[in-house]
Amino acid sequence: MTDEPAEVLVISGELTELARVRQWAREELADLGEDLLIDALAVVDELTSNALRHSCAPFRVCLRRSAGRLRVEVADGSPEAAAPRTPGADGGRGLLLVKAYSLGWGQEIHPDGKIVWAELDVSPVTPEPATRPAEPSATGSA
């Protein structure tokens, strides 16, 4: 996905960074319709939150667009694979939400960390043309 340059934000390991990440992503994705924006922000938030809670620095959030797709990438300093957990009182829903909002998600493991990514379809939705009722014929029937 390299048709468009990536937008990158480097963040610290503080959970308070989530607000800054959300604001940054909202500004970068302002051209999306409201429904797509909400889905994209949910994915950005969950991937970033998971990295901050379960991994270590350095952290980087990246947004890449290509041909109607948005790829959200969150890099961290832990080579330990991200894995869905059984949902419970202490969480475990993050990657399930990412899966629900996205076309798919995955990860690339490197010796110095990993990148967890998700892709979303952000193609503009074209409304169906309104159908007009048939006009009555000269005989009065449709």
PDB file of C-alpha atoms in Angstrom:
ATOM      1  CA  MET A   1       0.000   0.000   0.000  1.00  0.00           C
ATOM      2  CA  THR A   2       2.342   2.709  -1.159  1.00  0.00           C
ATOM      3  CA  ASP A   3       0.222   4.740  -3.597  1.00  0.00           C
ATOM      4  CA  GLU A   4       0.002   7.593  -1.124  1.00  0.00           C
ATOM      5  CA  PRO A   5       2.610   8.637   1.400  1.00  0.00           C
ATOM      6  CA  ALA A   6       2.106   7.451   4.940  1.00  0.00           C
ATOM      7  CA  GLU A   7       1.222   9.788   7.779  1.00  0.00           C
ATOM      8  CA  VAL A   8       3.211   8.886  10.892  1.00  0.00           C
ATOM      9  CA  LEU A   9       2.917   9.881  14.542  1.00  0.00           C
ATOM     10  CA  VAL A  10       5.548   8.890  17.110  1.00  0.00           C
ATOM     11  CA  ILE A  11       4.156   8.589  20.635  1.00  0.00           C
ATOM     12  CA  SER A  12       5.401   7.949  24.148  1.00  0.00           C
ATOM     13  CA  GLY A  13       4.295   4.975  26.213  1.00  0.00           C
ATOM     14  CA  GLU A  14       1.766   6.924  28.285  1.00  0.00           C
ATOM     15  CA  LEU A  15      -1.929   6.002  28.018  1.00  0.00           C
ATOM     16  CA  THR A  16      -2.675   9.734  27.921  1.00  0.00           C
ATOM     17  CA  GLU A  17      -1.264   9.639  24.368  1.00  0.00           C
ATOM     18  CA  LEU A  18      -4.512   8.015  23.196  1.00  0.00           C
ATOM     19  CA  ALA A  19      -6.260  11.403  23.111  1.00  0.00           C
ATOM     20  CA  ARG A  20      -3.459  12.875  20.983  1.00  0.00           C
ATOM     21  CA  VAL A  21      -3.539   9.875  18.628  1.00  0.00           C
ATOM     22  CA  ARG A  22      -7.320  10.166  18.205  1.00  0.00           C
ATOM     23  CA  GLN A  23      -7.082  13.904  17.476  1.00  0.00           C
ATOM     24  CA  TRP A  24      -4.246  13.389  14.995  1.00  0.00           C
ATOM     25  CA  ALA A  25      -6.102  10.564  13.199  1.00  0.00           C
ATOM     26  CA  ARG A  26      -9.330  12.605  13.117  1.00  0.00           C
ATOM     27  CA  GLU A  27      -7.454  15.455  11.404  1.00  0.00           C
ATOM     28  CA  GLU A  28      -5.661  13.131   8.964  1.00  0.00           C
ATOM     29  CA  LEU A  29      -8.899  11.331   8.043  1.00  0.00           C
ATOM     30  CA  ALA A  30     -11.202  14.363   8.021  1.00  0.00           C
ATOM     31  CA  ASP A  31     -12.201  13.709   4.405  1.00  0.00           C
ATOM     32  CA  LEU A  32     -13.893  10.408   5.277  1.00  0.00           C
ATOM     33  CA  GLY A  33     -17.629  10.279   5.790  1.00  0.00           C
ATOM     34  CA  GLU A  34     -18.733  10.200   9.426  1.00  0.00           C
ATOM     35  CA  ASP A  35     -19.492   6.443   9.487  1.00  0.00           C
ATOM     36  CA  LEU A  36     -16.128   5.516   7.946  1.00  0.00           C
ATOM     37  CA  LEU A  37     -14.346   7.969  10.238  1.00  0.00           C
ATOM     38  CA  ILE A  38     -15.918   6.405  13.338  1.00  0.00           C
ATOM     39  CA  ASP A  39     -14.831   2.914  12.223  1.00  0.00           C
ATOM     40  CA  ALA A  40     -11.299   4.087  11.386  1.00  0.00           C
ATOM     41  CA  LEU A  41     -10.916   5.908  14.705  1.00  0.00           C
ATOM     42  CA  ALA A  42     -12.103   2.816  16.587  1.00  0.00           C
ATOM     43  CA  VAL A  43      -9.406   0.725  14.865  1.00  0.00           C
ATOM     44  CA  VAL A  44      -6.707   3.345  15.490  1.00  0.00           C
ATOM     45  CA  ASP A  45      -7.755   3.573  19.128  1.00  0.00           C
ATOM     46  CA  GLU A  46      -7.848  -0.185  19.749  1.00  0.00           C
ATOM     47  CA  LEU A  47      -4.527  -0.954  18.055  1.00  0.00           C
ATOM     48  CA  THR A  48      -2.807   1.931  19.840  1.00  0.00           C
ATOM     49  CA  SER A  49      -4.371   1.072  23.194  1.00  0.00           C
ATOM     50  CA  ASN A  50      -3.281  -2.562  22.856  1.00  0.00           C
ATOM     51  CA  ALA A  51       0.289  -1.537  22.068  1.00  0.00           C
ATOM     52  CA  LEU A  52       0.465   0.878  24.997  1.00  0.00           C
ATOM     53  CA  ARG A  53      -1.018  -1.629  27.444  1.00  0.00           C
ATOM     54  CA  HIS A  54       0.738  -4.812  26.349  1.00  0.00           C
ATOM     55  CA  SER A  55       4.011  -3.781  24.754  1.00  0.00           C
ATOM     56  CA  CYS A  56       6.997  -1.456  25.105  1.00  0.00           C
ATOM     57  CA  ALA A  57       8.504   1.584  23.385  1.00  0.00           C
ATOM     58  CA  PRO A  58       9.212   2.816  20.835  1.00  0.00           C
ATOM     59  CA  PHE A  59       5.667   3.374  19.526  1.00  0.00           C
ATOM     60  CA  ARG A  60       4.635   4.658  16.104  1.00  0.00           C
ATOM     61  CA  VAL A  61       1.188   5.017  14.530  1.00  0.00           C
ATOM     62  CA  CYS A  62       0.988   5.065  10.746  1.00  0.00           C
ATOM     63  CA  LEU A  63      -1.908   5.691   8.349  1.00  0.00           C
ATOM     64  CA  ARG A  64      -1.519   4.551   4.728  1.00  0.00           C
ATOM     65  CA  ARG A  65      -4.076   4.998   1.974  1.00  0.00           C
ATOM     66  CA  SER A  66      -4.282   3.239  -1.343  1.00  0.00           C
ATOM     67  CA  ALA A  67      -7.079   2.626  -3.827  1.00  0.00           C
ATOM     68  CA  GLY A  68     -10.027   2.974  -1.447  1.00  0.00           C
ATOM     69  CA  ARG A  69      -8.239   1.277   1.428  1.00  0.00           C
ATOM     70  CA  LEU A  70      -6.849   2.575   4.698  1.00  0.00           C
ATOM     71  CA  ARG A  71      -4.132   0.625   6.457  1.00  0.00           C
ATOM     72  CA  VAL A  72      -3.642   1.473  10.132  1.00  0.00           C
ATOM     73  CA  GLU A  73      -0.285   0.326  11.511  1.00  0.00           C
ATOM     74  CA  VAL A  74       0.919   0.510  15.094  1.00  0.00           C
ATOM     75  CA  ALA A  75       4.562  -0.373  15.657  1.00  0.00           C
ATOM     76  CA  ASP A  76       6.009  -1.170  19.071  1.00  0.00           C
ATOM     77  CA  GLY A  77       9.234  -2.432  20.568  1.00  0.00           C
ATOM     78  CA  SER A  78       8.101  -5.934  21.560  1.00  0.00           C
ATOM     79  CA  PRO A  79       8.639  -8.916  19.238  1.00  0.00           C
ATOM     80  CA  GLU A  80       5.944 -10.821  21.159  1.00  0.00           C
ATOM     81  CA  ALA A  81       2.970 -11.501  18.873  1.00  0.00           C
ATOM     82  CA  ALA A  82      -0.350  -9.807  19.547  1.00  0.00           C
ATOM     83  CA  ALA A  83      -3.076 -12.363  20.182  1.00  0.00           C
ATOM     84  CA  PRO A  84      -6.789 -12.119  20.902  1.00  0.00           C
ATOM     85  CA  ARG A  85      -7.709 -12.882  24.506  1.00  0.00           C
ATOM     86  CA  THR A  86     -10.911 -14.261  25.932  1.00  0.00           C
ATOM     87  CA  PRO A  87     -13.093 -11.236  26.719  1.00  0.00           C
ATOM     88  CA  GLY A  88     -13.566 -10.606  30.404  1.00  0.00           C
ATOM     89  CA  ALA A  89     -13.902  -7.883  32.998  1.00  0.00           C
ATOM     90  CA  ASP A  90     -10.310  -6.765  32.373  1.00  0.00           C
ATOM     91  CA  GLY A  91     -10.651  -6.414  28.585  1.00  0.00           C
ATOM     92  CA  GLY A  92      -9.885  -8.778  25.745  1.00  0.00           C
ATOM     93  CA  ARG A  93     -12.214  -7.185  23.212  1.00  0.00           C
ATOM     94  CA  GLY A  94      -9.714  -4.973  21.356  1.00  0.00           C
ATOM     95  CA  LEU A  95      -8.674  -7.297  18.550  1.00  0.00           C
ATOM     96  CA  LEU A  96     -12.234  -8.628  18.254  1.00  0.00           C
ATOM     97  CA  LEU A  97     -13.380  -5.049  17.620  1.00  0.00           C
ATOM     98  CA  VAL A  98     -10.561  -4.500  15.134  1.00  0.00           C
ATOM     99  CA  LYS A  99     -11.625  -7.651  13.283  1.00  0.00           C
ATOM    100  CA  ALA A 100     -15.261  -6.478  13.217  1.00  0.00           C
ATOM    101  CA  TYR A 101     -14.439  -3.001  11.870  1.00  0.00           C
ATOM    102  CA  SER A 102     -11.814  -4.006   9.324  1.00  0.00           C
ATOM    103  CA  LEU A 103     -11.373  -6.136   6.235  1.00  0.00           C
ATOM    104  CA  GLY A 104      -8.635  -7.962   8.108  1.00  0.00           C
ATOM    105  CA  TRP A 105      -5.745  -7.528  10.494  1.00  0.00           C
ATOM    106  CA  GLY A 106      -2.347  -9.063  10.976  1.00  0.00           C
ATOM    107  CA  GLN A 107       1.160  -8.418  12.194  1.00  0.00           C
ATOM    108  CA  GLU A 108       4.745  -8.362  11.064  1.00  0.00           C
ATOM    109  CA  ILE A 109       7.239  -9.547  13.678  1.00  0.00           C
ATOM    110  CA  HIS A 110      10.766  -8.138  13.560  1.00  0.00           C
ATOM    111  CA  PRO A 111      13.742  -8.710  15.902  1.00  0.00           C
ATOM    112  CA  ASP A 112      13.274  -5.229  17.397  1.00  0.00           C
ATOM    113  CA  GLY A 113       9.478  -5.224  17.620  1.00  0.00           C
ATOM    114  CA  LYS A 114       6.343  -5.705  15.588  1.00  0.00           C
ATOM    115  CA  ILE A 115       3.802  -3.871  13.484  1.00  0.00           C
ATOM    116  CA  VAL A 116       0.153  -4.737  14.067  1.00  0.00           C
ATOM    117  CA  TRP A 117      -2.030  -3.584  11.188  1.00  0.00           C
ATOM    118  CA  ALA A 118      -5.622  -3.520  10.024  1.00  0.00           C
ATOM    119  CA  GLU A 119      -7.107  -2.585   6.663  1.00  0.00           C
ATOM    120  CA  LEU A 120     -10.410  -0.834   6.161  1.00  0.00           C
ATOM    121  CA  ASP A 121     -12.440  -0.214   3.037  1.00  0.00           C
ATOM    122  CA  VAL A 122     -12.796   3.563   2.781  1.00  0.00           C
ATOM    123  CA  SER A 123     -14.164   3.665  -0.756  1.00  0.00           C
ATOM    124  CA  PRO A 124     -16.736   6.395  -1.119  1.00  0.00           C
ATOM    125  CA  VAL A 125     -20.228   5.014  -0.854  1.00  0.00           C
ATOM    126  CA  THR A 126     -22.230   5.861  -3.958  1.00  0.00           C
ATOM    127  CA  PRO A 127     -25.935   6.082  -3.221  1.00  0.00           C
ATOM    128  CA  GLU A 128     -28.219   3.974  -5.354  1.00  0.00           C
ATOM    129  CA  PRO A 129     -30.058   6.096  -7.910  1.00  0.00           C
ATOM    130  CA  ALA A 130     -33.619   6.729  -6.838  1.00  0.00           C
ATOM    131  CA  THR A 131     -36.107   4.810  -8.886  1.00  0.00           C
ATOM    132  CA  ARG A 132     -38.961   6.799 -10.235  1.00  0.00           C
ATOM    133  CA  PRO A 133     -42.397   5.290 -10.451  1.00  0.00           C
ATOM    134  CA  ALA A 134     -43.467   4.344 -13.952  1.00  0.00           C
ATOM    135  CA  GLU A 135     -45.377   7.108 -15.644  1.00  0.00           C
ATOM    136  CA  PRO A 136     -48.880   6.269 -16.757  1.00  0.00           C
ATOM    137  CA  SER A 137     -49.219   5.550 -20.455  1.00  0.00           C
ATOM    138  CA  ALA A 138     -51.587   7.373 -22.712  1.00  0.00           C
ATOM    139  CA  THR A 139     -54.191   4.724 -21.954  1.00  0.00           C
ATOM    140  CA  GLY A 140     -54.031   5.445 -18.247  1.00  0.00           C
ATOM    141  CA  SER A 141     -52.247   2.254 -17.163  1.00  0.00           C
ATOM    142  CA  ALA A 142     -48.674   1.964 -15.955  1.00  0.00           C
TER     143      ALA A 142
END
